[in-house]
PDB file of C-alpha atoms and ligand atoms in Angstrom:
ATOM      1  CA  MET A   1     -31.712   9.354  14.115  1.00  0.00           C
ATOM      2  CA  ASP A   2     -32.422  10.200  10.887  1.00  0.00           C
ATOM      3  CA  ILE A   3     -30.529  13.054   9.235  1.00  0.00           C
ATOM      4  CA  MET A   4     -29.978  11.686   6.218  1.00  0.00           C
ATOM      5  CA  ALA A   5     -33.065  11.717   3.284  1.00  0.00           C
ATOM      6  CA  ASP A   6     -33.436   9.321   0.506  1.00  0.00           C
ATOM      7  CA  HIS A   7     -31.983  12.093  -1.980  1.00  0.00           C
ATOM      8  CA  TYR A   8     -29.066  12.507  -0.047  1.00  0.00           C
ATOM      9  CA  VAL A   9     -28.478   8.996  -0.523  1.00  0.00           C
ATOM     10  CA  GLN A  10     -29.222   8.983  -4.013  1.00  0.00           C
ATOM     11  CA  LYS A  11     -26.328  12.202  -4.357  1.00  0.00           C
ATOM     12  CA  TYR A  12     -23.944  10.141  -2.454  1.00  0.00           C
ATOM     13  CA  GLN A  13     -24.623   7.174  -4.966  1.00  0.00           C
ATOM     14  CA  GLU A  14     -23.883   9.410  -7.600  1.00  0.00           C
ATOM     15  CA  ASP A  15     -21.242  11.949  -6.954  1.00  0.00           C
ATOM     16  CA  GLY A  16     -19.323   9.800  -4.012  1.00  0.00           C
ATOM     17  CA  TYR A  17     -19.996  12.921  -2.137  1.00  0.00           C
ATOM     18  CA  VAL A  18     -22.553  14.546  -0.565  1.00  0.00           C
ATOM     19  CA  VAL A  19     -22.930  17.482   1.836  1.00  0.00           C
ATOM     20  CA  MET A  20     -25.782  17.384   5.277  1.00  0.00           C
ATOM     21  CA  ASP A  21     -26.118  20.060   7.214  1.00  0.00           C
ATOM     22  CA  GLY A  22     -26.798  20.068  11.154  1.00  0.00           C
ATOM     23  CA  LEU A  23     -25.186  16.227  12.039  1.00  0.00           C
ATOM     24  CA  LEU A  24     -23.363  18.495  15.216  1.00  0.00           C
ATOM     25  CA  THR A  25     -25.180  21.513  17.237  1.00  0.00           C
ATOM     26  CA  PRO A  26     -22.975  24.736  17.389  1.00  0.00           C
ATOM     27  CA  GLU A  27     -22.493  23.705  20.865  1.00  0.00           C
ATOM     28  CA  GLU A  28     -21.482  20.326  20.559  1.00  0.00           C
ATOM     29  CA  CYS A  29     -18.289  21.439  17.758  1.00  0.00           C
ATOM     30  CA  ASP A  30     -17.683  23.775  19.770  1.00  0.00           C
ATOM     31  CA  GLN A  31     -17.282  21.245  22.814  1.00  0.00           C
ATOM     32  CA  LEU A  32     -15.136  19.273  20.642  1.00  0.00           C
ATOM     33  CA  ARG A  33     -12.955  22.238  19.150  1.00  0.00           C
ATOM     34  CA  CYS A  34     -12.166  22.720  23.551  1.00  0.00           C
ATOM     35  CA  ARG A  35     -11.758  19.563  23.982  1.00  0.00           C
ATOM     36  CA  MET A  36      -8.940  19.479  21.425  1.00  0.00           C
ATOM     37  CA  ALA A  37      -7.837  22.443  22.672  1.00  0.00           C
ATOM     38  CA  GLU A  38      -7.100  20.721  26.858  1.00  0.00           C
ATOM     39  CA  ILE A  39      -5.596  18.097  24.810  1.00  0.00           C
ATOM     40  CA  VAL A  40      -3.360  19.642  22.920  1.00  0.00           C
ATOM     41  CA  ASP A  41      -2.400  21.913  26.541  1.00  0.00           C
ATOM     42  CA  GLN A  42      -1.049  18.838  27.891  1.00  0.00           C
ATOM     43  CA  MET A  43       0.725  17.322  24.468  1.00  0.00           C
ATOM     44  CA  ASP A  44       4.381  16.426  25.694  1.00  0.00           C
ATOM     45  CA  VAL A  45       5.419  15.550  22.412  1.00  0.00           C
ATOM     46  CA  PRO A  46       9.320  14.346  22.582  1.00  0.00           C
ATOM     47  CA  GLU A  47      12.029  15.905  20.221  1.00  0.00           C
ATOM     48  CA  HIS A  48      12.091  12.889  17.707  1.00  0.00           C
ATOM     49  CA  CYS A  49       8.277  12.667  17.196  1.00  0.00           C
ATOM     50  CA  ARG A  50       7.981  16.272  16.272  1.00  0.00           C
ATOM     51  CA  ILE A  51       7.427  15.207  12.777  1.00  0.00           C
ATOM     52  CA  THR A  52       5.346  17.377   9.785  1.00  0.00           C
ATOM     53  CA  PHE A  53       2.671  15.864   8.076  1.00  0.00           C
ATOM     54  CA  SER A  54       2.063  16.068   4.254  1.00  0.00           C
ATOM     55  CA  THR A  55       0.474  14.307   1.952  1.00  0.00           C
ATOM     56  CA  ASN A  56       3.965  14.013  -0.353  1.00  0.00           C
ATOM     57  CA  HIS A  57       5.205  10.383   0.726  1.00  0.00           C
ATOM     58  CA  ASP A  58       9.144  11.260   0.794  1.00  0.00           C
ATOM     59  CA  GLU A  59       8.729  14.105   2.396  1.00  0.00           C
ATOM     60  CA  GLN A  60       6.598  12.540   5.227  1.00  0.00           C
ATOM     61  CA  LEU A  61       8.477   9.239   6.288  1.00  0.00           C
ATOM     62  CA  LYS A  62      11.233  11.089   5.942  1.00  0.00           C
ATOM     63  CA  THR A  63      13.642   9.210   8.545  1.00  0.00           C
ATOM     64  CA  GLN A  64      13.061   6.361   9.827  1.00  0.00           C
ATOM     65  CA  GLY A  65      11.989   7.578  13.003  1.00  0.00           C
ATOM     66  CA  ASN A  66       9.114   9.377  11.409  1.00  0.00           C
ATOM     67  CA  ALA A  67       8.225   6.931   9.272  1.00  0.00           C
ATOM     68  CA  ASP A  68       7.383   4.536  12.615  1.00  0.00           C
ATOM     69  CA  TYR A  69       5.756   7.661  14.659  1.00  0.00           C
ATOM     70  CA  PHE A  70       3.153   7.274  11.559  1.00  0.00           C
ATOM     71  CA  LEU A  71       3.050   3.762  11.098  1.00  0.00           C
ATOM     72  CA  THR A  72       2.428   3.272  14.994  1.00  0.00           C
ATOM     73  CA  SER A  73      -0.243   5.967  15.510  1.00  0.00           C
ATOM     74  CA  GLY A  74      -3.317   3.612  14.271  1.00  0.00           C
ATOM     75  CA  ASP A  75      -4.195   2.969  17.799  1.00  0.00           C
ATOM     76  CA  LYS A  76      -2.980   5.828  19.962  1.00  0.00           C
ATOM     77  CA  ILE A  77      -3.793  10.014  20.216  1.00  0.00           C
ATOM     78  CA  ARG A  78      -0.392  11.572  18.560  1.00  0.00           C
ATOM     79  CA  PHE A  79       0.624  14.689  17.079  1.00  0.00           C
ATOM     80  CA  PHE A  80       2.200  15.727  13.384  1.00  0.00           C
ATOM     81  CA  PHE A  81       2.529  19.151  12.906  1.00  0.00           C
ATOM     82  CA  GLU A  82       3.007  22.100  10.042  1.00  0.00           C
ATOM     83  CA  LYS A  83       5.695  22.657   8.216  1.00  0.00           C
ATOM     84  CA  GLY A  84       8.691  25.389   9.960  1.00  0.00           C
ATOM     85  CA  VAL A  85       7.165  25.057  13.607  1.00  0.00           C
ATOM     86  CA  PHE A  86      10.342  24.283  15.269  1.00  0.00           C
ATOM     87  CA  ASP A  87      14.100  25.735  15.334  1.00  0.00           C
ATOM     88  CA  ASP A  88      17.053  24.270  14.919  1.00  0.00           C
ATOM     89  CA  LYS A  89      16.906  22.779  18.298  1.00  0.00           C
ATOM     90  CA  GLY A  90      13.028  21.545  18.161  1.00  0.00           C
ATOM     91  CA  GLU A  91      11.367  24.396  20.343  1.00  0.00           C
ATOM     92  CA  PHE A  92       8.300  25.560  18.790  1.00  0.00           C
ATOM     93  CA  THR A  93       8.915  28.550  16.518  1.00  0.00           C
ATOM     94  CA  VAL A  94       4.747  29.423  17.001  1.00  0.00           C
ATOM     95  CA  PRO A  95       2.449  29.572  19.357  1.00  0.00           C
ATOM     96  CA  ARG A  96       2.242  25.527  20.022  1.00  0.00           C
ATOM     97  CA  GLU A  97      -2.106  25.544  19.551  1.00  0.00           C
ATOM     98  CA  HIS A  98      -1.205  26.809  15.829  1.00  0.00           C
ATOM     99  CA  SER A  99       1.727  24.305  15.202  1.00  0.00           C
ATOM    100  CA  LEU A 100      -0.404  21.272  14.553  1.00  0.00           C
ATOM    101  CA  ASN A 101      -1.426  19.935  11.432  1.00  0.00           C
ATOM    102  CA  LYS A 102      -3.692  17.296  12.898  1.00  0.00           C
ATOM    103  CA  VAL A 103      -3.890  14.627  15.815  1.00  0.00           C
ATOM    104  CA  GLY A 104      -4.717  10.744  14.952  1.00  0.00           C
ATOM    105  CA  HIS A 105      -5.700   8.225  15.012  1.00  0.00           C
ATOM    106  CA  ALA A 106      -7.810   6.831  17.452  1.00  0.00           C
ATOM    107  CA  LEU A 107      -9.636   9.765  18.970  1.00  0.00           C
ATOM    108  CA  HIS A 108     -12.949   7.939  18.827  1.00  0.00           C
ATOM    109  CA  ALA A 109     -11.542   5.113  20.852  1.00  0.00           C
ATOM    110  CA  TRP A 110      -9.707   6.963  24.059  1.00  0.00           C
ATOM    111  CA  ASP A 111     -11.211   9.972  23.866  1.00  0.00           C
ATOM    112  CA  PRO A 112     -14.698   9.957  25.592  1.00  0.00           C
ATOM    113  CA  LEU A 113     -16.147  13.094  23.931  1.00  0.00           C
ATOM    114  CA  TYR A 114     -14.946  12.151  20.513  1.00  0.00           C
ATOM    115  CA  LYS A 115     -15.609   8.375  21.144  1.00  0.00           C
ATOM    116  CA  LYS A 116     -19.051   9.160  22.244  1.00  0.00           C
ATOM    117  CA  ILE A 117     -20.096  11.740  19.260  1.00  0.00           C
ATOM    118  CA  THR A 118     -18.664   9.059  16.538  1.00  0.00           C
ATOM    119  CA  HIS A 119     -20.610   6.510  18.079  1.00  0.00           C
ATOM    120  CA  SER A 120     -23.504   8.877  18.572  1.00  0.00           C
ATOM    121  CA  PRO A 121     -27.380   7.585  16.895  1.00  0.00           C
ATOM    122  CA  LYS A 122     -27.201  10.174  13.832  1.00  0.00           C
ATOM    123  CA  VAL A 123     -24.142   8.821  12.655  1.00  0.00           C
ATOM    124  CA  GLN A 124     -25.457   5.249  13.395  1.00  0.00           C
ATOM    125  CA  GLY A 125     -28.408   6.827  11.265  1.00  0.00           C
ATOM    126  CA  ILE A 126     -26.283   7.962   8.541  1.00  0.00           C
ATOM    127  CA  ALA A 127     -24.339   4.356   8.276  1.00  0.00           C
ATOM    128  CA  LYS A 128     -28.106   2.674   8.346  1.00  0.00           C
ATOM    129  CA  ASN A 129     -29.308   4.669   5.849  1.00  0.00           C
ATOM    130  CA  LEU A 130     -26.835   3.580   3.405  1.00  0.00           C
ATOM    131  CA  GLY A 131     -27.308  -0.113   4.152  1.00  0.00           C
ATOM    132  CA  LEU A 132     -23.962  -0.753   6.181  1.00  0.00           C
ATOM    133  CA  GLN A 133     -25.028  -3.809   8.053  1.00  0.00           C
ATOM    134  CA  SER A 134     -21.417  -4.551  10.165  1.00  0.00           C
ATOM    135  CA  PRO A 135     -19.296  -1.172   9.842  1.00  0.00           C
ATOM    136  CA  VAL A 136     -16.523  -0.505  11.807  1.00  0.00           C
ATOM    137  CA  ILE A 137     -14.350   2.787  12.563  1.00  0.00           C
ATOM    138  CA  LEU A 138     -10.848   1.976  11.456  1.00  0.00           C
ATOM    139  CA  GLN A 139      -9.545   5.581  12.226  1.00  0.00           C
ATOM    140  CA  SER A 140      -9.896   9.731  13.259  1.00  0.00           C
ATOM    141  CA  MET A 141      -8.296  12.871  12.814  1.00  0.00           C
ATOM    142  CA  TYR A 142      -8.570  16.315  14.163  1.00  0.00           C
ATOM    143  CA  ILE A 143      -7.446  18.459  11.323  1.00  0.00           C
ATOM    144  CA  PHE A 144      -6.828  22.337  12.182  1.00  0.00           C
ATOM    145  CA  LYS A 145      -5.993  23.850   8.421  1.00  0.00           C
ATOM    146  CA  GLN A 146      -4.254  26.929  10.454  1.00  0.00           C
ATOM    147  CA  PRO A 147      -4.617  30.510   9.676  1.00  0.00           C
ATOM    148  CA  ARG A 148      -2.161  31.400   6.609  1.00  0.00           C
ATOM    149  CA  ILE A 149      -0.211  27.959   7.170  1.00  0.00           C
ATOM    150  CA  GLY A 150      -2.548  25.278   7.005  1.00  0.00           C
ATOM    151  CA  GLY A 151      -1.051  23.400   3.845  1.00  0.00           C
ATOM    152  CA  GLU A 152      -2.727  21.672   1.144  1.00  0.00           C
ATOM    153  CA  VAL A 153      -3.684  17.784   0.919  1.00  0.00           C
ATOM    154  CA  ALA A 154      -3.227  16.983  -2.239  1.00  0.00           C
ATOM    155  CA  PRO A 155      -5.064  15.040  -4.893  1.00  0.00           C
ATOM    156  CA  HIS A 156      -5.716  11.622  -3.655  1.00  0.00           C
ATOM    157  CA  GLN A 157      -8.291   8.676  -3.007  1.00  0.00           C
ATOM    158  CA  ASP A 158      -9.054   7.734   0.621  1.00  0.00           C
ATOM    159  CA  ALA A 159      -8.510   3.622  -0.441  1.00  0.00           C
ATOM    160  CA  THR A 160      -4.821   4.715  -1.715  1.00  0.00           C
ATOM    161  CA  PHE A 161      -4.398   4.058   1.977  1.00  0.00           C
ATOM    162  CA  LEU A 162      -7.292   2.525   3.191  1.00  0.00           C
ATOM    163  CA  HIS A 163      -7.555  -0.406   0.772  1.00  0.00           C
ATOM    164  CA  THR A 164     -10.112  -3.334   1.255  1.00  0.00           C
ATOM    165  CA  GLU A 165     -11.279  -6.177  -1.773  1.00  0.00           C
ATOM    166  CA  PRO A 166     -13.857  -5.510  -2.948  1.00  0.00           C
ATOM    167  CA  LEU A 167     -13.734  -1.747  -3.067  1.00  0.00           C
ATOM    168  CA  GLY A 168     -16.933  -0.040  -1.967  1.00  0.00           C
ATOM    169  CA  ARG A 169     -16.537  -0.699   1.625  1.00  0.00           C
ATOM    170  CA  VAL A 170     -14.785   2.425   3.226  1.00  0.00           C
ATOM    171  CA  MET A 171     -16.480   6.371   3.679  1.00  0.00           C
ATOM    172  CA  GLY A 172     -14.881   8.720   5.208  1.00  0.00           C
ATOM    173  CA  LEU A 173     -17.265  11.504   7.346  1.00  0.00           C
ATOM    174  CA  TRP A 174     -15.720  14.950   7.708  1.00  0.00           C
ATOM    175  CA  ILE A 175     -17.477  17.087  10.121  1.00  0.00           C
ATOM    176  CA  ALA A 176     -17.396  20.715   9.658  1.00  0.00           C
ATOM    177  CA  LEU A 177     -16.553  22.463  13.576  1.00  0.00           C
ATOM    178  CA  GLU A 178     -16.365  25.843  11.863  1.00  0.00           C
ATOM    179  CA  ASP A 179     -17.307  27.308   8.501  1.00  0.00           C
ATOM    180  CA  THR A 180     -15.268  25.769   5.706  1.00  0.00           C
ATOM    181  CA  THR A 181     -14.975  27.841   2.758  1.00  0.00           C
ATOM    182  CA  VAL A 182     -12.878  28.146  -0.246  1.00  0.00           C
ATOM    183  CA  ASP A 183     -10.773  30.902   1.428  1.00  0.00           C
ATOM    184  CA  ASN A 184      -9.782  28.750   4.986  1.00  0.00           C
ATOM    185  CA  GLY A 185      -9.694  25.865   3.061  1.00  0.00           C
ATOM    186  CA  CYS A 186     -12.525  23.467   1.969  1.00  0.00           C
ATOM    187  CA  LEU A 187     -12.536  20.228   0.370  1.00  0.00           C
ATOM    188  CA  TRP A 188     -12.334  19.794  -3.789  1.00  0.00           C
ATOM    189  CA  PHE A 189     -13.786  17.276  -5.292  1.00  0.00           C
ATOM    190  CA  ILE A 190     -14.231  15.369  -8.754  1.00  0.00           C
ATOM    191  CA  PRO A 191     -17.548  14.338  -9.040  1.00  0.00           C
ATOM    192  CA  GLY A 192     -18.379  10.431 -10.081  1.00  0.00           C
ATOM    193  CA  THR A 193     -14.642   8.976  -9.828  1.00  0.00           C
ATOM    194  CA  GLN A 194     -16.007   6.572  -7.273  1.00  0.00           C
ATOM    195  CA  ASN A 195     -16.662   4.478 -10.410  1.00  0.00           C
ATOM    196  CA  SER A 196     -12.963   4.664 -11.924  1.00  0.00           C
ATOM    197  CA  GLY A 197     -11.066   1.924  -9.390  1.00  0.00           C
ATOM    198  CA  ILE A 198      -8.139   3.179  -8.059  1.00  0.00           C
ATOM    199  CA  SER A 199      -4.468   4.571  -9.557  1.00  0.00           C
ATOM    200  CA  ARG A 200      -2.209   3.779  -6.490  1.00  0.00           C
ATOM    201  CA  ARG A 201      -2.052   1.673  -3.573  1.00  0.00           C
ATOM    202  CA  MET A 202       0.130   2.452  -0.230  1.00  0.00           C
ATOM    203  CA  VAL A 203       1.604  -0.824   0.989  1.00  0.00           C
ATOM    204  CA  ARG A 204       3.816  -1.443   3.965  1.00  0.00           C
ATOM    205  CA  THR A 205       7.287  -3.250   2.856  1.00  0.00           C
ATOM    206  CA  PRO A 206       7.935  -6.567   3.884  1.00  0.00           C
ATOM    207  CA  GLU A 207       9.229  -6.567   7.665  1.00  0.00           C
ATOM    208  CA  GLY A 208      13.336  -5.260   8.346  1.00  0.00           C
ATOM    209  CA  THR A 209      13.132  -3.024   4.992  1.00  0.00           C
ATOM    210  CA  TYR A 210      13.243   0.694   4.564  1.00  0.00           C
ATOM    211  CA  PRO A 211      11.311   2.686   3.531  1.00  0.00           C
ATOM    212  CA  LEU A 212       8.635   1.450   5.587  1.00  0.00           C
ATOM    213  CA  THR A 213       6.008   1.841   3.208  1.00  0.00           C
ATOM    214  CA  ASP A 214       5.811   2.465  -1.080  1.00  0.00           C
ATOM    215  CA  PHE A 215       3.199   3.062  -3.118  1.00  0.00           C
ATOM    216  CA  ILE A 216       2.260   0.843  -6.136  1.00  0.00           C
ATOM    217  CA  GLY A 217       0.956   2.522  -8.879  1.00  0.00           C
ATOM    218  CA  ARG A 218       0.908   6.360  -9.271  1.00  0.00           C
ATOM    219  CA  GLU A 219      -1.808   9.149  -8.775  1.00  0.00           C
ATOM    220  CA  GLN A 220      -2.985  10.111 -11.947  1.00  0.00           C
ATOM    221  CA  ALA A 221      -2.704  14.245 -13.180  1.00  0.00           C
ATOM    222  CA  TYR A 222      -6.471  15.445 -12.868  1.00  0.00           C
ATOM    223  CA  ASP A 223      -8.217  18.568 -14.962  1.00  0.00           C
ATOM    224  CA  GLU A 224      -7.851  20.721 -12.270  1.00  0.00           C
ATOM    225  CA  ASP A 225     -11.002  22.347 -13.752  1.00  0.00           C
ATOM    226  CA  LYS A 226     -13.156  19.281 -13.100  1.00  0.00           C
ATOM    227  CA  PHE A 227     -12.813  19.971  -9.158  1.00  0.00           C
ATOM    228  CA  ILE A 228     -15.782  21.333  -7.363  1.00  0.00           C
ATOM    229  CA  PRO A 229     -15.517  23.531  -3.944  1.00  0.00           C
ATOM    230  CA  THR A 230     -17.472  22.049  -1.471  1.00  0.00           C
ATOM    231  CA  PRO A 231     -18.053  24.571   1.248  1.00  0.00           C
ATOM    232  CA  VAL A 232     -19.711  23.057   4.801  1.00  0.00           C
ATOM    233  CA  LYS A 233     -21.577  25.308   7.355  1.00  0.00           C
ATOM    234  CA  LYS A 234     -20.374  24.362  10.948  1.00  0.00           C
ATOM    235  CA  GLY A 235     -22.047  21.326  11.843  1.00  0.00           C
ATOM    236  CA  GLY A 236     -22.629  19.655   8.730  1.00  0.00           C
ATOM    237  CA  VAL A 237     -20.886  16.725   7.547  1.00  0.00           C
ATOM    238  CA  VAL A 238     -19.090  15.582   4.562  1.00  0.00           C
ATOM    239  CA  LEU A 239     -19.640  11.886   3.040  1.00  0.00           C
ATOM    240  CA  ILE A 240     -16.432  10.496   1.507  1.00  0.00           C
ATOM    241  CA  HIS A 241     -16.633   7.629  -0.645  1.00  0.00           C
ATOM    242  CA  GLY A 242     -13.348   5.808  -0.309  1.00  0.00           C
ATOM    243  CA  GLU A 243     -12.719   6.002  -4.085  1.00  0.00           C
ATOM    244  CA  VAL A 244     -14.039   9.323  -5.022  1.00  0.00           C
ATOM    245  CA  VAL A 245     -11.184  12.115  -6.066  1.00  0.00           C
ATOM    246  CA  HIS A 246     -10.521  14.724  -3.401  1.00  0.00           C
ATOM    247  CA  ARG A 247      -8.083  17.571  -2.200  1.00  0.00           C
ATOM    248  CA  SER A 248      -8.153  20.386   0.089  1.00  0.00           C
ATOM    249  CA  MET A 249      -6.281  23.973  -0.792  1.00  0.00           C
ATOM    250  CA  PRO A 250      -4.343  26.207   1.337  1.00  0.00           C
ATOM    251  CA  ASN A 251      -5.654  28.114   3.882  1.00  0.00           C
ATOM    252  CA  THR A 252      -5.114  31.442   2.269  1.00  0.00           C
ATOM    253  CA  SER A 253      -7.455  33.206   5.687  1.00  0.00           C
ATOM    254  CA  ASP A 254      -6.970  34.704   8.745  1.00  0.00           C
ATOM    255  CA  HIS A 255      -9.205  31.921  10.323  1.00  0.00           C
ATOM    256  CA  SER A 256      -8.651  28.285  11.118  1.00  0.00           C
ATOM    257  CA  ARG A 257     -10.725  25.499   9.571  1.00  0.00           C
ATOM    258  CA  HIS A 258     -11.036  22.828  12.451  1.00  0.00           C
ATOM    259  CA  VAL A 259     -12.289  19.755  11.481  1.00  0.00           C
ATOM    260  CA  TYR A 260     -13.444  15.879  12.889  1.00  0.00           C
ATOM    261  CA  THR A 261     -13.378  13.249  10.118  1.00  0.00           C
ATOM    262  CA  PHE A 262     -13.219   9.634  10.706  1.00  0.00           C
ATOM    263  CA  HIS A 263     -13.110   6.596   8.641  1.00  0.00           C
ATOM    264  CA  LEU A 264     -15.983   3.429   8.465  1.00  0.00           C
ATOM    265  CA  MET A 265     -15.740   0.100   6.449  1.00  0.00           C
ATOM    266  CA  GLU A 266     -18.724  -2.246   6.193  1.00  0.00           C
ATOM    267  CA  THR A 267     -17.005  -5.553   7.347  1.00  0.00           C
ATOM    268  CA  LYS A 268     -19.278  -8.208   5.743  1.00  0.00           C
ATOM    269  CA  ASP A 269     -17.726  -9.907   2.536  1.00  0.00           C
ATOM    270  CA  THR A 270     -14.836  -7.408   2.887  1.00  0.00           C
ATOM    271  CA  HIS A 271     -11.080  -8.199   2.852  1.00  0.00           C
ATOM    272  CA  TRP A 272      -9.024  -5.275   4.756  1.00  0.00           C
ATOM    273  CA  SER A 273      -5.348  -6.022   3.612  1.00  0.00           C
ATOM    274  CA  PRO A 274      -3.023  -6.706   5.705  1.00  0.00           C
ATOM    275  CA  GLU A 275      -0.525  -4.451   3.595  1.00  0.00           C
ATOM    276  CA  ASN A 276      -2.495  -1.334   4.726  1.00  0.00           C
ATOM    277  CA  TRP A 277      -0.525   0.900   7.085  1.00  0.00           C
ATOM    278  CA  LEU A 278      -2.967   0.700   9.192  1.00  0.00           C
ATOM    279  CA  GLN A 279      -3.594  -2.219  11.044  1.00  0.00           C
ATOM    280  CA  PRO A 280      -5.939  -3.502  13.987  1.00  0.00           C
ATOM    281  CA  THR A 281      -3.997  -4.384  17.035  1.00  0.00           C
ATOM    282  CA  GLU A 282      -4.438  -6.338  20.382  1.00  0.00           C
ATOM    283  CA  GLU A 283      -5.032  -2.776  21.956  1.00  0.00           C
ATOM    284  CA  LEU A 284      -7.545  -1.657  19.044  1.00  0.00           C
ATOM    285  CA  PRO A 285      -9.304  -3.996  17.501  1.00  0.00           C
ATOM    286  CA  PHE A 286     -11.558  -1.744  15.134  1.00  0.00           C
ATOM    287  CA  PRO A 287     -14.712  -0.957  17.182  1.00  0.00           C
ATOM    288  CA  ALA A 288     -17.954  -1.889  15.597  1.00  0.00           C
ATOM    289  CA  LEU A 289     -20.036   1.635  15.295  1.00  0.00           C
ATOM    290  CA  TYR A 290     -23.375   0.004  16.409  1.00  0.00           C
ATOM    291  CA  THR A 291     -22.457   0.192  20.272  1.00  0.00           C
ATOM    292  CA  GLU A 292     -21.855   2.360  23.061  1.00  0.00           C
TER     293      GLU A 292
HETATM  294  O1  AKG B   1      -9.079  18.168   5.537  1.00  0.00           O
HETATM  295  C1  AKG B   1      -8.379  18.071   4.265  1.00  0.00           C
HETATM  296  O2  AKG B   1      -7.616  19.254   4.349  1.00  0.00           O
HETATM  297  C2  AKG B   1      -8.285  17.337   3.839  1.00  0.00           C
HETATM  298  C3  AKG B   1      -9.002  15.305   4.334  1.00  0.00           C
HETATM  299  C4  AKG B   1      -8.825  14.501   3.423  1.00  0.00           C
HETATM  300  O3  AKG B   1      -8.654  14.763   2.157  1.00  0.00           O
HETATM  301  C5  AKG B   1      -9.194  13.127   3.678  1.00  0.00           C
HETATM  302  O4  AKG B   1      -9.244  13.198   5.074  1.00  0.00           O
HETATM  303  O5  AKG B   1      -9.064  12.453   3.122  1.00  0.00           O
END
């Protein structure tokens, strides 16, 4: 199934991202949202795992327990929370369905509905149009961007966290499950930055050392004026090149901004860094996209 006309391929290659409407129907979006509501309803998160998700490294990996919960989440469905949603006894201060920042990182493997959408003919068609020969799915996330409290995601390149040699082998698909707008925290991009390499890499530190991860290099200071807001209609998808600089702002509206996102990697002639936080495991080797 083909939703990707040639001009989208060209735009993706030029800018490092492209928006395409209508990857999912409104009904498919609602089904994914309902399924997530069930997952959240059943979530049972031990107190020591009630961690805040932040793109600020020091904050995110504040304790060894937090760092471990994150670093071992690649082959599981785990829960990451917004700031200030627990009291000092670890009890929720907001309704639990409004507490989450994201769920990750293996919805694509363990939940049948997410798996079906991830491997759908439309998604496979996009990868084929971009010439991917043997793509695998690295990770998946459901991002909530809660009304009023959904925080910013700082400017970054995905290859900082998902590093390959050569670069240019990773792409994110970011699917809007409801309309994303400037007010509710849509993505912003600096077009063309996918061609300038990466400024920092997150690496695992040697076994037995703490902290468990560190950065090589620093995020650059980007010119605020160069970021372009990128609203997307419900069911639309943004393709995100692994090196393009992007961010999202806090949700200042009364509406949520739910998205389902996952990352693909072309495996042909690609070396996946063993220093990446995310590693294939015995339970979950990175699954091939062109199956199911
Ligand atoms: O959904 C967001 O707010 C940010 C997502 C993002 O930047 C990413 O997945 O790389």
